[in-house]
């Protein structure tokens, strides 16, 4: 999908979009916004290192590798073999 680094689909439905940034103050492009609008995805994440976990705006959640698993759990997307032991 143009403008998005990773798109997760379940049963041919887009359930989450991820944009990966190397900055702790991420900026999105018009392409990012257009892509999630076109896919009608409501679960959009910017993964950064290390930026913490906060809402960037109505469409996007900024999260880091430490917190992304919590979001996947909330969406029912994290497989049992990824869960911490």
CSV table of C-alpha atoms in Angstrom, one decimal:
chain,number,residue,atom,x,y,z
A,1,UNK,CA,0.0,0.0,0.0
A,2,UNK,CA,1.4,3.4,-1.0
A,3,UNK,CA,2.5,5.5,1.9
A,4,UNK,CA,2.4,2.8,4.6
A,5,UNK,CA,5.2,0.5,5.7
A,6,UNK,CA,3.1,-2.4,7.1
A,7,UNK,CA,-0.6,-3.2,6.6
A,8,UNK,CA,-2.2,-6.0,8.6
A,9,UNK,CA,-5.3,-7.7,7.1
A,10,UNK,CA,-7.6,-10.3,8.6
A,11,UNK,CA,-10.1,-11.9,6.2
A,12,UNK,CA,-9.4,-9.4,3.5
A,13,UNK,CA,-10.1,-6.5,5.9
A,14,UNK,CA,-7.4,-3.9,6.8
A,15,UNK,CA,-7.2,-4.0,10.6
A,16,UNK,CA,-4.0,-2.0,11.3
A,17,UNK,CA,-1.5,0.2,9.5
A,18,UNK,CA,2.0,0.8,10.7
A,19,UNK,CA,4.5,3.5,9.7
A,20,UNK,CA,8.0,3.0,11.0
A,21,UNK,CA,10.1,6.2,11.8
A,22,UNK,CA,13.6,6.5,13.1
A,23,UNK,CA,12.9,9.9,14.7
A,24,UNK,CA,11.4,10.4,18.2
A,25,UNK,CA,9.4,13.3,16.8
A,26,UNK,CA,7.7,11.7,13.8
A,27,UNK,CA,6.2,13.5,10.8
A,28,UNK,CA,3.7,12.0,8.4
A,29,UNK,CA,3.4,12.7,4.7
A,30,UNK,CA,0.3,13.4,2.7
A,31,UNK,CA,0.7,9.9,1.3
A,32,UNK,CA,0.4,8.4,4.8
A,33,UNK,CA,-2.9,10.2,5.4
A,34,UNK,CA,-4.3,9.4,2.0
A,35,UNK,CA,-3.4,5.7,2.3
A,36,UNK,CA,-5.2,5.2,5.6
A,37,UNK,CA,-8.2,7.1,4.3
A,38,UNK,CA,-8.3,4.9,1.2
A,39,UNK,CA,-8.0,1.7,3.2
A,40,UNK,CA,-10.5,3.0,5.8
A,41,UNK,CA,-8.2,1.9,8.6
A,42,UNK,CA,-9.0,3.2,12.1
A,43,UNK,CA,-6.0,1.6,13.8
A,44,UNK,CA,-2.9,3.5,12.7
A,45,UNK,CA,0.4,3.4,14.4
A,46,UNK,CA,3.7,5.2,14.1
A,47,UNK,CA,6.4,2.9,15.5
A,48,UNK,CA,9.4,4.9,16.8
A,49,UNK,CA,12.4,4.2,19.0
A,50,UNK,CA,12.0,5.4,21.8
A,51,UNK,CA,9.2,7.8,21.8
A,52,UNK,CA,6.9,6.3,24.4
A,53,UNK,CA,3.2,5.9,23.7
A,54,UNK,CA,0.9,8.8,23.0
A,55,UNK,CA,-1.9,9.9,20.6
A,56,UNK,CA,-0.5,12.1,17.8
A,57,UNK,CA,-3.9,13.1,16.5
A,58,UNK,CA,-7.4,11.5,15.9
A,59,UNK,CA,-6.0,9.1,13.3
A,60,UNK,CA,-2.5,8.1,14.6
A,61,UNK,CA,-1.0,6.6,17.7
A,62,UNK,CA,2.7,7.0,18.3
A,63,UNK,CA,4.2,4.0,20.0
A,64,UNK,CA,7.5,2.3,20.6
A,65,UNK,CA,8.6,-1.3,20.5
A,66,UNK,CA,8.0,-1.6,24.2
A,67,UNK,CA,4.3,-0.7,23.9
A,68,UNK,CA,3.3,-2.0,20.5
A,69,UNK,CA,2.4,-5.4,21.8
A,70,UNK,CA,-0.2,-3.9,24.1
A,71,UNK,CA,-1.9,-2.4,21.1
A,72,UNK,CA,-1.8,-5.7,19.2
A,73,UNK,CA,-3.3,-7.5,22.2
A,74,UNK,CA,-6.1,-4.9,22.4
A,75,UNK,CA,-6.9,-5.6,18.7
A,76,UNK,CA,-6.6,-9.3,19.1
A,77,UNK,CA,-3.7,-9.5,16.7
A,78,UNK,CA,-0.8,-10.7,18.7
A,79,UNK,CA,-0.1,-14.4,18.3
A,80,UNK,CA,0.5,-16.5,21.4
A,81,UNK,CA,4.2,-17.2,20.5
A,82,UNK,CA,4.9,-13.4,20.6
A,83,UNK,CA,3.6,-13.0,24.1
A,84,UNK,CA,6.1,-12.4,26.9
A,85,UNK,CA,6.8,-15.3,29.2
